[in-house]
N, CA, C and O atoms as a MOPAC input file, in Angstrom:
PM7 MOZYME 1SCF
protein

 N    -20.58900 1    -3.00200 1    -6.65900 1
 C    -19.35600 1    -2.67900 1    -5.95500 1
 C    -19.47000 1    -3.22100 1    -4.54000 1
 O    -20.53100 1    -3.17800 1    -3.91800 1
 N    -18.34300 1    -3.73600 1    -4.04800 1
 C    -18.28300 1    -4.22400 1    -2.67300 1
 C    -17.12300 1    -3.55400 1    -1.95000 1
 O    -16.13200 1    -3.17100 1    -2.57100 1
 N    -17.25400 1    -3.41300 1    -0.62800 1
 C    -16.18600 1    -2.84000 1     0.18200 1
 C    -16.17400 1    -3.51200 1     1.54300 1
 O    -17.21200 1    -3.92200 1     2.06000 1
 N    -14.97500 1    -3.61700 1     2.11500 1
 C    -14.81800 1    -4.16800 1     3.45200 1
 C    -13.69000 1    -3.46700 1     4.18300 1
 O    -12.75700 1    -2.95200 1     3.56700 1
 N    -13.78700 1    -3.45400 1     5.49800 1
 C    -12.81300 1    -2.75500 1     6.33700 1
 C    -12.41400 1    -3.67100 1     7.48800 1
 O    -13.21100 1    -4.49100 1     7.94400 1
 N    -11.16400 1    -3.52500 1     7.95800 1
 C    -10.70500 1    -4.33100 1     9.08300 1
 C     -9.55500 1    -3.60000 1     9.76800 1
 O     -8.87000 1    -2.78200 1     9.15500 1
 N     -9.35500 1    -3.90600 1    11.05100 1
 C     -8.30500 1    -3.26000 1    11.84100 1
 C     -7.67000 1    -4.29700 1    12.75900 1
 O     -8.36800 1    -5.11800 1    13.35400 1
 N     -6.31900 1    -4.25900 1    12.87400 1
 C     -5.59500 1    -5.14600 1    13.78800 1
 C     -4.59700 1    -4.32000 1    14.60600 1
 O     -4.18900 1    -3.23400 1    14.19400 1
 N     -4.22000 1    -4.84200 1    15.74500 1
 C     -3.29500 1    -4.17900 1    16.66100 1
 C     -1.85600 1    -4.58500 1    16.34100 1
 O     -1.56800 1    -5.77100 1    16.17800 1
 N     -0.95100 1    -3.60700 1    16.25100 1
 C      0.48000 1    -3.89000 1    16.06600 1
 C      1.33100 1    -3.18100 1    17.12100 1
 O      2.50600 1    -2.89700 1    16.88800 1
 N      0.73900 1    -2.89800 1    18.27100 1
 C      1.48800 1    -2.24200 1    19.34600 1
 C      2.65600 1    -3.13300 1    19.74600 1
 O      2.44800 1    -4.30700 1    20.05500 1
 N      3.89200 1    -2.60200 1    19.74900 1
 C      5.04900 1    -3.43300 1    20.08600 1
 C      5.09000 1    -3.77100 1    21.57600 1
 O      4.47200 1    -3.10000 1    22.40400 1
 N      5.82900 1    -4.81700 1    21.88800 1
 C      6.05100 1    -5.17500 1    23.28800 1
 C      6.93000 1    -4.11900 1    23.94300 1
 O      7.76300 1    -3.49400 1    23.28600 1
 N      6.74100 1    -3.93100 1    25.22000 1
 C      7.56000 1    -2.98100 1    25.97100 1
 C      8.61500 1    -3.73600 1    26.76500 1
 O      8.41400 1    -4.90100 1    27.10800 1
 N      9.72400 1    -3.09200 1    27.05800 1
 C     10.11900 1    -1.73700 1    26.63100 1
 C     10.64200 1    -1.74900 1    25.19900 1
 O     11.11300 1    -2.77000 1    24.70000 1
 N     10.54700 1    -0.58900 1    24.54900 1
 C     11.10800 1    -0.44100 1    23.19800 1
 C     11.47500 1     1.02600 1    22.98200 1
 O     10.95600 1     1.91900 1    23.65200 1
 N     12.37600 1     1.25100 1    22.03800 1
 C     12.80300 1     2.60600 1    21.70600 1
 C     11.85800 1     3.15400 1    20.64700 1
 O     11.65800 1     2.53800 1    19.60000 1
 N     11.27900 1     4.31600 1    20.93000 1
 C     10.37100 1     4.96300 1    19.98400 1
 C     11.11400 1     6.03100 1    19.19500 1
 O     12.13000 1     6.55300 1    19.65600 1
 N     10.62100 1     6.35300 1    18.02900 1
 C     11.25700 1     7.35100 1    17.18500 1
 C     10.47300 1     8.64100 1    17.14100 1
 O      9.39900 1     8.75700 1    17.73200 1
 N     11.02800 1     9.61300 1    16.42900 1
 C     10.28300 1    10.82000 1    16.14100 1
 C     10.68700 1    12.05400 1    16.89900 1
 O     10.41800 1    13.16100 1    16.43100 1
 N     11.31600 1    11.92500 1    18.04200 1
 C     11.71500 1    13.10700 1    18.79900 1
 C     13.16000 1    12.96400 1    19.26500 1
 O     13.53300 1    11.94200 1    19.84000 1
 N     13.96200 1    13.98100 1    19.01900 1
 C     15.37600 1    13.93400 1    19.38100 1
 C     15.58300 1    13.91600 1    20.89000 1
 O     16.59100 1    13.39500 1    21.36600 1
 N     14.64300 1    14.48000 1    21.65300 1
 C     14.84400 1    14.61300 1    23.09800 1
 C     14.47900 1    13.34500 1    23.87200 1
 O     14.65300 1    13.30200 1    25.09000 1
 N     13.98100 1    12.32100 1    23.19500 1
 C     13.65600 1    11.07700 1    23.89700 1
 C     14.92400 1    10.40400 1    24.36200 1
 O     15.91300 1    10.34100 1    23.63000 1
 N     14.89300 1     9.90200 1    25.57800 1
 C     16.02700 1     9.11500 1    26.06400 1
 C     15.48200 1     7.85500 1    26.71200 1
 O     14.48300 1     7.89200 1    27.43200 1
 N     16.13000 1     6.77200 1    26.45600 1
 C     15.69800 1     5.50900 1    27.03700 1
 C     14.54700 1     4.88400 1    26.27200 1
 O     14.16500 1     5.34000 1    25.19400 1
 N     14.01600 1     3.84600 1    26.85100 1
 C     12.96300 1     3.08600 1    26.21100 1
 C     11.59000 1     3.44700 1    26.76700 1
 O     11.45600 1     3.87500 1    27.91300 1
 N     10.57800 1     3.26400 1    25.93000 1
 C      9.20300 1     3.49700 1    26.37500 1
 C      8.84000 1     2.42800 1    27.39900 1
 O      9.16700 1     1.25400 1    27.22500 1
 N      8.17200 1     2.83800 1    28.45200 1
 C      7.79600 1     1.91400 1    29.51700 1
 C      6.28100 1     1.74200 1    29.62400 1
 O      5.80400 1     0.87100 1    30.35100 1
 N      5.51800 1     2.57800 1    28.89700 1
 C      4.06200 1     2.43700 1    28.90900 1
 C      3.52100 1     2.78900 1    27.52600 1
 O      4.19400 1     3.44400 1    26.72900 1
 N      2.31700 1     2.35100 1    27.26000 1
 C      1.68400 1     2.59300 1    25.96900 1
 C      0.77900 1     3.80400 1    26.07400 1
 O     -0.18500 1     3.80300 1    26.83900 1
 N      1.09000 1     4.84600 1    25.30000 1
 C      0.26800 1     6.04700 1    25.28900 1
 C     -0.93400 1     5.89200 1    24.36900 1
 O     -2.02900 1     6.36500 1    24.67400 1
 N     -0.71700 1     5.22700 1    23.24400 1
 C     -1.79200 1     4.99200 1    22.28200 1
 C     -1.41900 1     3.73700 1    21.48300 1
 O     -0.30300 1     3.63200 1    20.97400 1
 N     -2.34400 1     2.79900 1    21.37600 1
 C     -2.03000 1     1.58500 1    20.61500 1
 C     -1.77500 1     1.88800 1    19.14000 1
 O     -2.31400 1     2.84700 1    18.58900 1
 N     -0.94700 1     1.05900 1    18.51400 1
 C     -0.66800 1     1.17400 1    17.08900 1
 C     -1.49500 1     0.13100 1    16.35100 1
 O     -1.75300 1    -0.95400 1    16.87300 1
 N     -1.91000 1     0.46900 1    15.12800 1
 C     -2.75100 1    -0.47700 1    14.39900 1
 C     -2.44600 1    -0.44600 1    12.90800 1
 O     -1.76200 1     0.44000 1    12.39600 1
 N     -2.98200 1    -1.44800 1    12.24600 1
 C     -3.02900 1    -1.49800 1    10.78900 1
 C     -4.50500 1    -1.50500 1    10.43200 1
 O     -5.30100 1    -2.22200 1    11.03700 1
 N     -4.86000 1    -0.69800 1     9.44200 1
 C     -6.23900 1    -0.66900 1     8.94500 1
 C     -6.20200 1    -1.00400 1     7.45700 1
 O     -5.33100 1    -0.54100 1     6.72100 1
 N     -7.15800 1    -1.80900 1     7.03500 1
 C     -7.23800 1    -2.16200 1     5.61600 1
 C     -8.63600 1    -1.86400 1     5.08900 1
 O     -9.63800 1    -2.06400 1     5.77500 1
 N     -8.67200 1    -1.38600 1     3.86500 1
 C     -9.92300 1    -1.18100 1     3.14800 1
 C     -9.78800 1    -1.92600 1     1.82400 1
 O     -8.83400 1    -1.70800 1     1.07700 1
 N    -10.73200 1    -2.79300 1     1.54000 1
 C    -10.75100 1    -3.52100 1     0.27100 1
 C    -11.98100 1    -3.09700 1    -0.52000 1
 O    -13.08200 1    -3.02000 1     0.02600 1
 N    -11.79300 1    -2.82600 1    -1.79800 1
 C    -12.88800 1    -2.43600 1    -2.68400 1
 C    -12.79000 1    -3.29700 1    -3.94600 1
 O    -11.72200 1    -3.42900 1    -4.54500 1
 N    -13.91700 1    -3.87200 1    -4.33000 1
 C    -13.95000 1    -4.70300 1    -5.53200 1
 C    -15.09700 1    -4.27900 1    -6.43500 1
 O    -16.20300 1    -3.99100 1    -5.97900 1
 N    -14.80200 1    -4.25100 1    -7.71300 1
 C    -15.84900 1    -4.00900 1    -8.70700 1
 C    -15.47900 1    -4.82200 1    -9.94300 1
 O    -14.37500 1    -4.71200 1   -10.47600 1
 N    -16.43100 1    -5.64000 1   -10.38200 1
 C    -16.19100 1    -6.56300 1   -11.49400 1
 C    -14.99000 1    -7.44300 1   -11.13700 1
 O    -15.02000 1    -8.14200 1   -10.12400 1
 N    -13.95900 1    -7.41600 1   -11.93700 1
 C    -12.77200 1    -8.25900 1   -11.68800 1
 C    -11.63100 1    -7.48200 1   -11.04500 1
 O    -10.52500 1    -8.00900 1   -10.92400 1
 N    -11.87200 1    -6.25500 1   -10.63500 1
 C    -10.81800 1    -5.41100 1   -10.08500 1
 C    -10.90700 1    -5.37200 1    -8.56700 1
 O    -11.97500 1    -5.13700 1    -8.00200 1
 N     -9.76500 1    -5.60500 1    -7.91000 1
 C     -9.67600 1    -5.56000 1    -6.44500 1
 C     -8.61200 1    -4.54700 1    -6.06700 1
 O     -7.47900 1    -4.60900 1    -6.54400 1
 N     -8.99100 1    -3.60800 1    -5.20100 1
 C     -8.07100 1    -2.57200 1    -4.73500 1
 C     -8.02200 1    -2.62800 1    -3.22500 1
 O     -9.06100 1    -2.69500 1    -2.57000 1
 N     -6.80500 1    -2.60000 1    -2.65800 1
 C     -6.62400 1    -2.65400 1    -1.20600 1
 C     -5.76300 1    -1.47300 1    -0.76400 1
 O     -4.68900 1    -1.23200 1    -1.31600 1
 N     -6.24300 1    -0.74700 1     0.23000 1
 C     -5.48600 1     0.33200 1     0.86000 1
 C     -5.16400 1    -0.11100 1     2.27800 1
 O     -6.05800 1    -0.48400 1     3.03800 1
 N     -3.87900 1    -0.07000 1     2.63100 1
 C     -3.43600 1    -0.45600 1     3.97100 1
 C     -2.74200 1     0.74000 1     4.60900 1
 O     -1.82000 1     1.31700 1     4.03200 1
 N     -3.18900 1     1.10100 1     5.79400 1
 C     -2.57900 1     2.17800 1     6.56900 1
 C     -1.94000 1     1.58100 1     7.81000 1
 O     -2.60600 1     0.89000 1     8.58100 1
 N     -0.64500 1     1.84400 1     8.01000 1
 C      0.09800 1     1.30000 1     9.14500 1
 C      0.55100 1     2.42300 1    10.05900 1
 O      1.08300 1     3.43300 1     9.59700 1
 N      0.34200 1     2.24800 1    11.35600 1
 C      0.85600 1     3.20800 1    12.33400 1
 C      2.33800 1     2.92800 1    12.56200 1
 O      2.72500 1     2.30100 1    13.54800 1
 N      3.15700 1     3.40900 1    11.62800 1
 C      4.61400 1     3.29100 1    11.69500 1
 C      5.22800 1     4.63900 1    11.35700 1
 O      4.57800 1     5.48900 1    10.74700 1
 N      6.46700 1     4.83200 1    11.75000 1
 C      7.17700 1     6.05800 1    11.41100 1
 C      7.37100 1     6.14800 1     9.89600 1
 O      7.31200 1     7.23200 1     9.31600 1
 N      7.60000 1     5.01600 1     9.27600 1
 C      7.76000 1     4.95800 1     7.82400 1
 C      7.77300 1     3.51000 1     7.38900 1
 O      7.78900 1     2.60400 1     8.22200 1
 N      7.76600 1     3.29400 1     6.10200 1
 C      7.80300 1     1.93900 1     5.55800 1
 C      8.65500 1     1.95700 1     4.30000 1
 O      8.55800 1     2.87700 1     3.48700 1
 N      9.48500 1     0.94400 1     4.14400 1
 C     10.39800 1     0.89700 1     3.00300 1
 C      9.73400 1     0.24100 1     1.79400 1
 O      8.73700 1    -0.47000 1     1.92400 1
 N     10.29700 1     0.49000 1     0.63900 1
 C      9.82100 1    -0.15000 1    -0.58900 1
 C     10.00000 1    -1.66600 1    -0.48800 1
 O      9.18200 1    -2.43600 1    -0.99100 1
 N     11.07800 1    -2.07500 1     0.16400 1
 C     11.32600 1    -3.52100 1     0.36000 1
 C     10.18100 1    -4.17000 1     1.14500 1
 O      9.73200 1    -5.26400 1     0.80200 1
 N      9.71600 1    -3.50200 1     2.18600 1
 C      8.60000 1    -4.03200 1     2.96900 1
 C      7.32400 1    -4.08900 1     2.15000 1
 O      6.56900 1    -5.05500 1     2.25300 1
 N      7.07300 1    -3.07700 1     1.34200 1
 C      5.87000 1    -3.05100 1     0.50200 1
 C      5.92100 1    -4.19700 1    -0.50300 1
 O      4.91700 1    -4.87900 1    -0.70800 1
 N      7.06200 1    -4.41500 1    -1.12500 1
 C      7.19100 1    -5.50900 1    -2.09500 1
 C      7.01900 1    -6.87000 1    -1.41200 1
 O      6.39700 1    -7.77300 1    -1.97200 1
 N      7.56500 1    -7.01400 1    -0.21200 1
 C      7.39800 1    -8.24500 1     0.56100 1
 C      5.91700 1    -8.47100 1     0.85900 1
 O      5.40800 1    -9.58100 1     0.70400 1
 N      5.23800 1    -7.42300 1     1.28200 1
 C      3.80800 1    -7.51200 1     1.58300 1
 C      3.00200 1    -7.85200 1     0.32600 1
 O      2.08900 1    -8.67600 1     0.37700 1
 N      3.33500 1    -7.22600 1    -0.78700 1
 C      2.63800 1    -7.48700 1    -2.04700 1
 C      2.74200 1    -8.97500 1    -2.41900 1
 O      1.75100 1    -9.58500 1    -2.82000 1
 N      3.92500 1    -9.54700 1    -2.28700 1
 C      4.12700 1   -10.96500 1    -2.60600 1
 C      3.31300 1   -11.85400 1    -1.66800 1
 O      2.70600 1   -12.83100 1    -2.10700 1
 N      3.30000 1   -11.52000 1    -0.38700 1
 C      2.52800 1   -12.30400 1     0.58400 1
 C      1.02800 1   -12.23000 1     0.28200 1
 O      0.31800 1   -13.23100 1     0.38200 1
 N      0.55900 1   -11.04700 1    -0.08600 1
 C     -0.86800 1   -10.89300 1    -0.39100 1
 C     -1.25400 1   -11.64100 1    -1.65500 1
 O     -2.34600 1   -12.20400 1    -1.73300 1
 N     -0.37100 1   -11.65300 1    -2.64600 1
 C     -0.65600 1   -12.40500 1    -3.87500 1
 C     -0.84400 1   -13.88500 1    -3.54100 1
 O     -1.74700 1   -14.53200 1    -4.07200 1
 N      0.00700 1   -14.42100 1    -2.66100 1
 C     -0.10200 1   -15.83300 1    -2.25300 1
 C     -1.34300 1   -16.05800 1    -1.38900 1
 O     -2.08500 1   -17.01500 1    -1.60900 1
 N     -1.56700 1   -15.19400 1    -0.42100 1
 C     -2.65300 1   -15.39000 1     0.55300 1
 C     -4.03400 1   -15.16000 1    -0.04900 1
 O     -4.99000 1   -15.85100 1     0.30200 1
 N     -4.13900 1   -14.19700 1    -0.95000 1
 C     -5.44900 1   -13.83000 1    -1.49200 1
 C     -5.73600 1   -14.48200 1    -2.83900 1
 O     -6.88700 1   -14.54600 1    -3.27000 1
 N     -4.70200 1   -14.95900 1    -3.49500 1
 C     -4.88700 1   -15.66200 1    -4.74400 1
 C     -5.49700 1   -14.83100 1    -5.85200 1
 O     -6.11400 1   -15.38100 1    -6.76400 1
 N     -5.34100 1   -13.54000 1    -5.79400 1
 C     -5.92200 1   -12.68500 1    -6.82900 1
 C     -4.96600 1   -11.53200 1    -7.11200 1
 O     -4.17200 1   -11.12700 1    -6.26200 1
 N     -5.06900 1   -11.02400 1    -8.31800 1
 C     -4.32300 1    -9.80800 1    -8.63000 1
 C     -5.03100 1    -8.65000 1    -7.95400 1
 O     -6.25500 1    -8.53500 1    -8.01200 1
 N     -4.26500 1    -7.81000 1    -7.32400 1
 C     -4.87300 1    -6.67100 1    -6.65600 1
 C     -4.01400 1    -5.44400 1    -6.82300 1
 O     -2.79600 1    -5.52400 1    -6.97600 1
 N     -4.67600 1    -4.31100 1    -6.78900 1
 C     -3.98700 1    -3.03200 1    -6.75000 1
 C     -3.77200 1    -2.71500 1    -5.28300 1
 O     -4.71500 1    -2.75000 1    -4.49100 1
 N     -2.54500 1    -2.40600 1    -4.91800 1
 C     -2.20100 1    -2.21900 1    -3.51600 1
 C     -1.61200 1    -0.84300 1    -3.27600 1
 O     -0.71200 1    -0.40800 1    -3.99400 1
 N     -2.12900 1    -0.15400 1    -2.25700 1
 C     -1.54600 1     1.09600 1    -1.77700 1
 C     -1.26300 1     0.92900 1    -0.28900 1
 O     -2.13400 1     0.51200 1     0.47400 1
 N     -0.04500 1     1.25500 1     0.11300 1
 C      0.35500 1     1.12600 1     1.51200 1
 C      0.89500 1     2.47200 1     1.97200 1
 O      1.74300 1     3.07500 1     1.31600 1
 N      0.38700 1     2.93100 1     3.11500 1
 C      0.87000 1     4.19800 1     3.66700 1
 C      1.24600 1     4.01000 1     5.12900 1
 O      0.70100 1     3.14800 1     5.81800 1
 N      2.17300 1     4.81500 1     5.58700 1
 C      2.55000 1     4.87500 1     7.00300 1
 C      2.00600 1     6.18100 1     7.56000 1
 O      2.09600 1     7.22700 1     6.91700 1
 N      1.44800 1     6.11300 1     8.74700 1
 C      0.86200 1     7.31400 1     9.35100 1
 C      1.92600 1     8.29900 1     9.82000 1
 O      1.61100 1     9.44900 1    10.12700 1
 N      3.17500 1     7.86300 1     9.87900 1
 C      4.30700 1     8.65300 1    10.38200 1
 C      4.08800 1     9.05600 1    11.84200 1
 O      4.39900 1    10.17800 1    12.24300 1
 N      3.55400 1     8.13100 1    12.61600 1
 C      3.37200 1     8.40200 1    14.03500 1
 C      4.71800 1     8.48300 1    14.75000 1
 O      5.65300 1     7.75400 1    14.41700 1
 N      4.80500 1     9.35600 1    15.71100 1
 C      6.01800 1     9.46200 1    16.50800 1
 C      5.96700 1     8.54000 1    17.71800 1
 O      6.82400 1     8.61900 1    18.59800 1
 N      4.96400 1     7.66600 1    17.76600 1
 C      4.83900 1     6.70000 1    18.84300 1
 C      5.16400 1     5.28700 1    18.39700 1
 O      4.80900 1     4.32700 1    19.08200 1
 N      5.83800 1     5.14100 1    17.25500 1
 C      6.21000 1     3.82600 1    16.73300 1
 C      7.69700 1     3.57500 1    16.99500 1
 O      8.43400 1     4.50600 1    17.31900 1
 N      8.13900 1     2.33000 1    16.85900 1
 C      9.56700 1     2.04300 1    17.03400 1
 C     10.42700 1     2.91500 1    16.12700 1
 O     10.03700 1     3.23900 1    15.00500 1
 N     11.60900 1     3.29100 1    16.63300 1
 C     12.52200 1     4.18200 1    15.93100 1
 C     13.14300 1     3.48400 1    14.73200 1
 O     13.63900 1     2.36400 1    14.85200 1
 N     13.11800 1     4.13700 1    13.58100 1
 C     13.76100 1     3.61900 1    12.38000 1
 C     12.75500 1     3.21200 1    11.33300 1
 O     11.56300 1     3.07200 1    11.60800 1
 N     13.25400 1     3.02600 1    10.13200 1
 C     12.42600 1     2.55900 1     9.02500 1
 C     12.92200 1     1.16900 1     8.66300 1
 O     14.05400 1     1.03000 1     8.19900 1
 N     12.11400 1     0.14100 1     8.85900 1
 C     12.56300 1    -1.22200 1     8.57900 1
 C     13.09400 1    -1.37800 1     7.16000 1
 O     12.43700 1    -0.98900 1     6.19500 1
 N     14.29000 1    -1.95100 1     7.04200 1
 C     14.86500 1    -2.22700 1     5.73700 1
 C     15.42500 1    -1.01200 1     5.02200 1
 O     15.96900 1    -1.15500 1     3.92700 1
 N     15.31600 1     0.15900 1     5.58800 1
 C     15.71700 1     1.37700 1     4.89500 1
 C     16.90200 1     2.06100 1     5.57500 1
 O     17.80500 1     2.55600 1     4.90000 1
 N     16.90000 1     2.09000 1     6.88100 1
 C     17.96900 1     2.76800 1     7.61500 1
 C     18.82900 1     1.75100 1     8.33700 1
 O     18.32300 1     0.75400 1     8.85200 1
 N     20.13300 1     2.00000 1     8.37600 1
 C     21.02800 1     1.13400 1     9.13600 1
 C     21.13800 1     1.56900 1    10.58100 1
 O     21.76900 1     0.89500 1    11.39500 1
 N     20.53200 1     2.68200 1    10.89500 1
 C     20.57100 1     3.17000 1    12.27900 1
 C     19.23900 1     3.83300 1    12.59100 1
 O     18.44500 1     4.09700 1    11.68800 1
 N     18.99900 1     4.09800 1    13.84700 1
 C     17.79900 1     4.82800 1    14.22100 1
 C     17.88300 1     6.26400 1    13.73200 1
 O     18.95600 1     6.73400 1    13.35400 1
 N     16.76500 1     6.95500 1    13.73900 1
 C     16.76600 1     8.33400 1    13.27200 1
 C     17.54300 1     9.26100 1    14.18300 1
 O     18.16200 1    10.21600 1    13.71500 1
 N     17.51900 1     8.99000 1    15.48800 1
 C     18.10700 1     9.92400 1    16.44100 1
 C     19.29300 1     9.34200 1    17.18200 1
 O     19.76700 1     9.95200 1    18.14000 1
 N     19.78500 1     8.19400 1    16.77800 1
 C     20.92200 1     7.58100 1    17.45300 1
 C     21.91200 1     7.10400 1    16.41100 1
 O     21.58600 1     7.02300 1    15.22600 1
 N     23.09900 1     6.79300 1    16.84100 1
 C     24.09700 1     6.20200 1    15.95100 1
 C     24.00900 1     4.68400 1    15.98200 1
 O     24.73200 1     4.00200 1    15.25600 1
 N     23.12400 1     4.15400 1    16.82300 1
 C     22.96800 1     2.71200 1    16.91900 1
 C     22.20700 1     2.19500 1    15.70200 1
 O     21.57100 1     2.95800 1    14.97500 1
 N     22.28900 1     0.88200 1    15.49900 1
 C     21.51600 1     0.27400 1    14.41400 1
 C     20.03400 1     0.48600 1    14.67900 1
 O     19.62800 1     0.75900 1    15.80900 1
 N     19.24000 1     0.36100 1    13.64500 1
 C     17.80600 1     0.58500 1    13.74800 1
 C     17.21100 1    -0.18400 1    14.91800 1
 O     17.61000 1    -1.31300 1    15.20300 1
 N     16.26400 1     0.43300 1    15.58500 1
 C     15.63500 1    -0.16500 1    16.76100 1
 C     14.39300 1    -0.95600 1    16.39800 1
 O     13.60500 1    -1.29700 1    17.28100 1
 N     14.19600 1    -1.25700 1    15.11900 1
 C     13.03200 1    -2.02600 1    14.71000 1
 C     13.47700 1    -3.48500 1    14.58000 1
 O     14.07700 1    -3.86900 1    13.57600 1
 N     13.18100 1    -4.28600 1    15.59100 1
 C     13.62600 1    -5.68600 1    15.54600 1
 C     12.98500 1    -6.43400 1    14.37900 1
 O     11.83300 1    -6.18000 1    14.02600 1
 N     13.74000 1    -7.36000 1    13.78500 1
 C     13.22700 1    -8.13100 1    12.65300 1
 C     11.96300 1    -8.89500 1    13.04400 1
 O     11.07700 1    -9.08900 1    12.21100 1
 N     11.87200 1    -9.32800 1    14.29600 1
 C     10.67300 1   -10.04000 1    14.74900 1
 C      9.44400 1    -9.13400 1    14.65700 1
 O      8.35100 1    -9.59500 1    14.32800 1
 N      9.62700 1    -7.84300 1    14.95000 1
 C      8.51100 1    -6.90400 1    14.87300 1
 C      8.12400 1    -6.65500 1    13.40900 1
 O      6.93900 1    -6.58300 1    13.08400 1
 N      9.11200 1    -6.52700 1    12.54000 1
 C      8.83700 1    -6.34700 1    11.10900 1
 C      8.03400 1    -7.53500 1    10.59600 1
 O      7.05700 1    -7.35900 1     9.86700 1
 N      8.44000 1    -8.74000 1    10.97200 1
 C      7.72000 1    -9.94600 1    10.55300 1
 C      6.29000 1    -9.93300 1    11.08900 1
 O      5.34900 1   -10.29200 1    10.38100 1
 N      6.13700 1    -9.51900 1    12.33800 1
 C      4.78900 1    -9.43000 1    12.92400 1
 C      3.92300 1    -8.44700 1    12.14600 1
 O      2.76200 1    -8.73700 1    11.86100 1
 N      4.47600 1    -7.28700 1    11.80100 1
 C      3.73400 1    -6.27200 1    11.06000 1
 C      3.29500 1    -6.82500 1     9.70000 1
 O      2.15200 1    -6.62300 1     9.28800 1
 N      4.19000 1    -7.51400 1     9.01000 1
 C      3.83900 1    -8.08300 1     7.70800 1
 C      2.73700 1    -9.13100 1     7.84400 1
 O      1.78500 1    -9.13300 1     7.06200 1
 N      2.85700 1   -10.01300 1     8.81900 1
 C      1.82600 1   -11.04100 1     9.02600 1
 C      0.48400 1   -10.41100 1     9.38600 1
 O     -0.55700 1   -10.84700 1     8.89500 1
 N      0.50300 1    -9.39800 1    10.23200 1
 C     -0.73200 1    -8.73400 1    10.63300 1
 C     -1.35000 1    -7.94800 1     9.47000 1
 O     -2.57200 1    -7.83000 1     9.38600 1
 N     -0.51900 1    -7.41600 1     8.58300 1
 C     -1.04700 1    -6.70900 1     7.40900 1
 C     -1.78200 1    -7.68600 1     6.49100 1
 O     -2.81400 1    -7.34100 1     5.91500 1
 N     -1.25500 1    -8.89700 1     6.35500 1
 C     -1.94100 1    -9.92400 1     5.55700 1
 C     -3.25300 1   -10.29900 1     6.23800 1
 O     -4.29300 1   -10.38300 1     5.58400 1
 N     -3.20600 1   -10.52400 1     7.54700 1
 C     -4.41500 1   -10.89200 1     8.29200 1
 C     -5.46800 1    -9.79100 1     8.21000 1
 O     -6.65900 1   -10.06800 1     8.07100 1
 N     -5.02300 1    -8.55200 1     8.29700 1
 C     -5.94000 1    -7.40900 1     8.22600 1
 C     -6.60100 1    -7.34400 1     6.84000 1
 O     -7.80200 1    -7.09600 1     6.73100 1
 N     -5.82000 1    -7.56500 1     5.80400 1
 C     -6.36700 1    -7.56100 1     4.44500 1
 C     -7.37400 1    -8.69000 1     4.26900 1
 O     -8.43800 1    -8.49500 1     3.68200 1
 N     -7.03800 1    -9.86700 1     4.77800 1
 C     -7.97000 1   -10.98900 1     4.69400 1
 C     -9.26600 1   -10.67600 1     5.44300 1
 O    -10.35200 1   -11.05600 1     5.00500 1
 N     -9.14200 1    -9.98300 1     6.57100 1
 C    -10.32500 1    -9.57300 1     7.32500 1
 C    -11.18400 1    -8.60000 1     6.54700 1
 O    -12.41100 1    -8.69600 1     6.56300 1
 N    -10.53800 1    -7.65300 1     5.86000 1
 C    -11.28500 1    -6.68100 1     5.04700 1
 C    -11.98900 1    -7.38100 1     3.88900 1
 O    -13.12200 1    -7.04100 1     3.54900 1
 N    -11.32300 1    -8.34600 1     3.29100 1
 C    -11.93600 1    -9.10000 1     2.19100 1
 C    -13.12400 1    -9.91400 1     2.69100 1
 O    -14.15500 1    -9.98500 1     2.02300 1
 N    -12.98200 1   -10.52500 1     3.86100 1
 C    -14.06700 1   -11.32600 1     4.43500 1
 C    -15.25600 1   -10.45400 1     4.83700 1
 O    -16.39500 1   -10.92200 1     4.84200 1
 N    -14.99700 1    -9.19400 1     5.17100 1
 C    -16.05600 1    -8.28500 1     5.62300 1
 C    -16.73400 1    -7.54300 1     4.47200 1
 O    -17.61200 1    -6.71200 1     4.70500 1
 N    -16.34100 1    -7.83300 1     3.24700 1
 C    -16.89300 1    -7.08900 1     2.11100 1
 C    -18.39600 1    -7.29600 1     1.97900 1
 O    -18.92000 1    -8.39600 1     2.15400 1
 N    -19.06000 1    -6.20000 1     1.66600 1
 C    -20.49300 1    -6.23000 1     1.40800 1
 C    -20.81700 1    -5.21700 1     0.32100 1
 O    -20.02100 1    -4.32500 1     0.02900 1
 N    -21.96300 1    -5.36200 1    -0.25600 1
 C    -22.36800 1    -4.46200 1    -1.33900 1
 C    -22.50600 1    -3.04000 1    -0.82400 1
 O    -23.06700 1    -2.79400 1     0.24400 1
 N    -21.98300 1    -2.12000 1    -1.60400 1
 C    -22.09000 1    -0.68800 1    -1.26600 1
 C    -22.49300 1     0.06400 1    -2.52500 1
 O    -22.30100 1    -0.40800 1    -3.64600 1
 N    -23.04400 1     1.22100 1    -2.31300 1
 C    -23.40700 1     2.08800 1    -3.40800 1
 C    -22.89700 1     3.48300 1    -3.07600 1
 O    -23.57500 1     4.24100 1    -2.38200 1
 N    -21.69100 1     3.83500 1    -3.57100 1
 C    -21.16600 1     5.15700 1    -3.22600 1
 C    -21.96600 1     6.26300 1    -3.90200 1
 O    -22.41300 1     6.12300 1    -5.04000 1
 N    -22.13000 1     7.32300 1    -3.20300 1
 C    -22.80300 1     8.48400 1    -3.77800 1
 C    -22.19000 1     9.74200 1    -3.20200 1
 O    -21.65500 1     9.73000 1    -2.09300 1
 N    -22.26500 1    10.79600 1    -3.93200 1
 C    -21.68500 1    12.07500 1    -3.54700 1
 C    -22.78700 1    13.06000 1    -3.24800 1
 O    -23.80500 1    13.10000 1    -3.94000 1
 N    -22.58700 1    13.84100 1    -2.23400 1
 C    -23.55200 1    14.88000 1    -1.89000 1
 C    -22.94900 1    16.23100 1    -2.13700 1
 O    -23.60200 1    17.25000 1    -1.90900 1

C-alpha cells in the first residue's frame, strides 16, 4: 500500500465578500486564516483512491464532476474520488454553480468564475502533488 499527502493555498484575492454570517457587511479587507485544499492519495494493487478537502463554504455536484473529468485527464488512471468542503465561514459567499445569489444577499453569487477555475486547477495540482509524494505505508490499528 502507498499513500501521499499534499496541500495548496486557495486564499482568494482581497477584497472579497465572505459568506457564513448574516451580520457581515462589506468586503473582507484582511486575511484571518488562509484557505487551502488538501489531498490524500492511497493506492493498493490497481486501485487508486483520492480524498480532497477544500476550505469552501460548499461545493456543487457540477464542480465535483468537472474536477473528476480533469483528474481523469491529468492522472491518466481510474480513481475513486471523494471531495468534501470544510464549510468554513471564511470563504467567498455562495456555492459555485449551485446558487444564483449569495447566501445572505439578493445579489448574484459572490464566487467569481475566475476563482472557481483557480480552485479546480489547484485541486488537480494538489492531487498530482499527493500522487508524487506517495510512499509505502503499513497501516496498523492500536
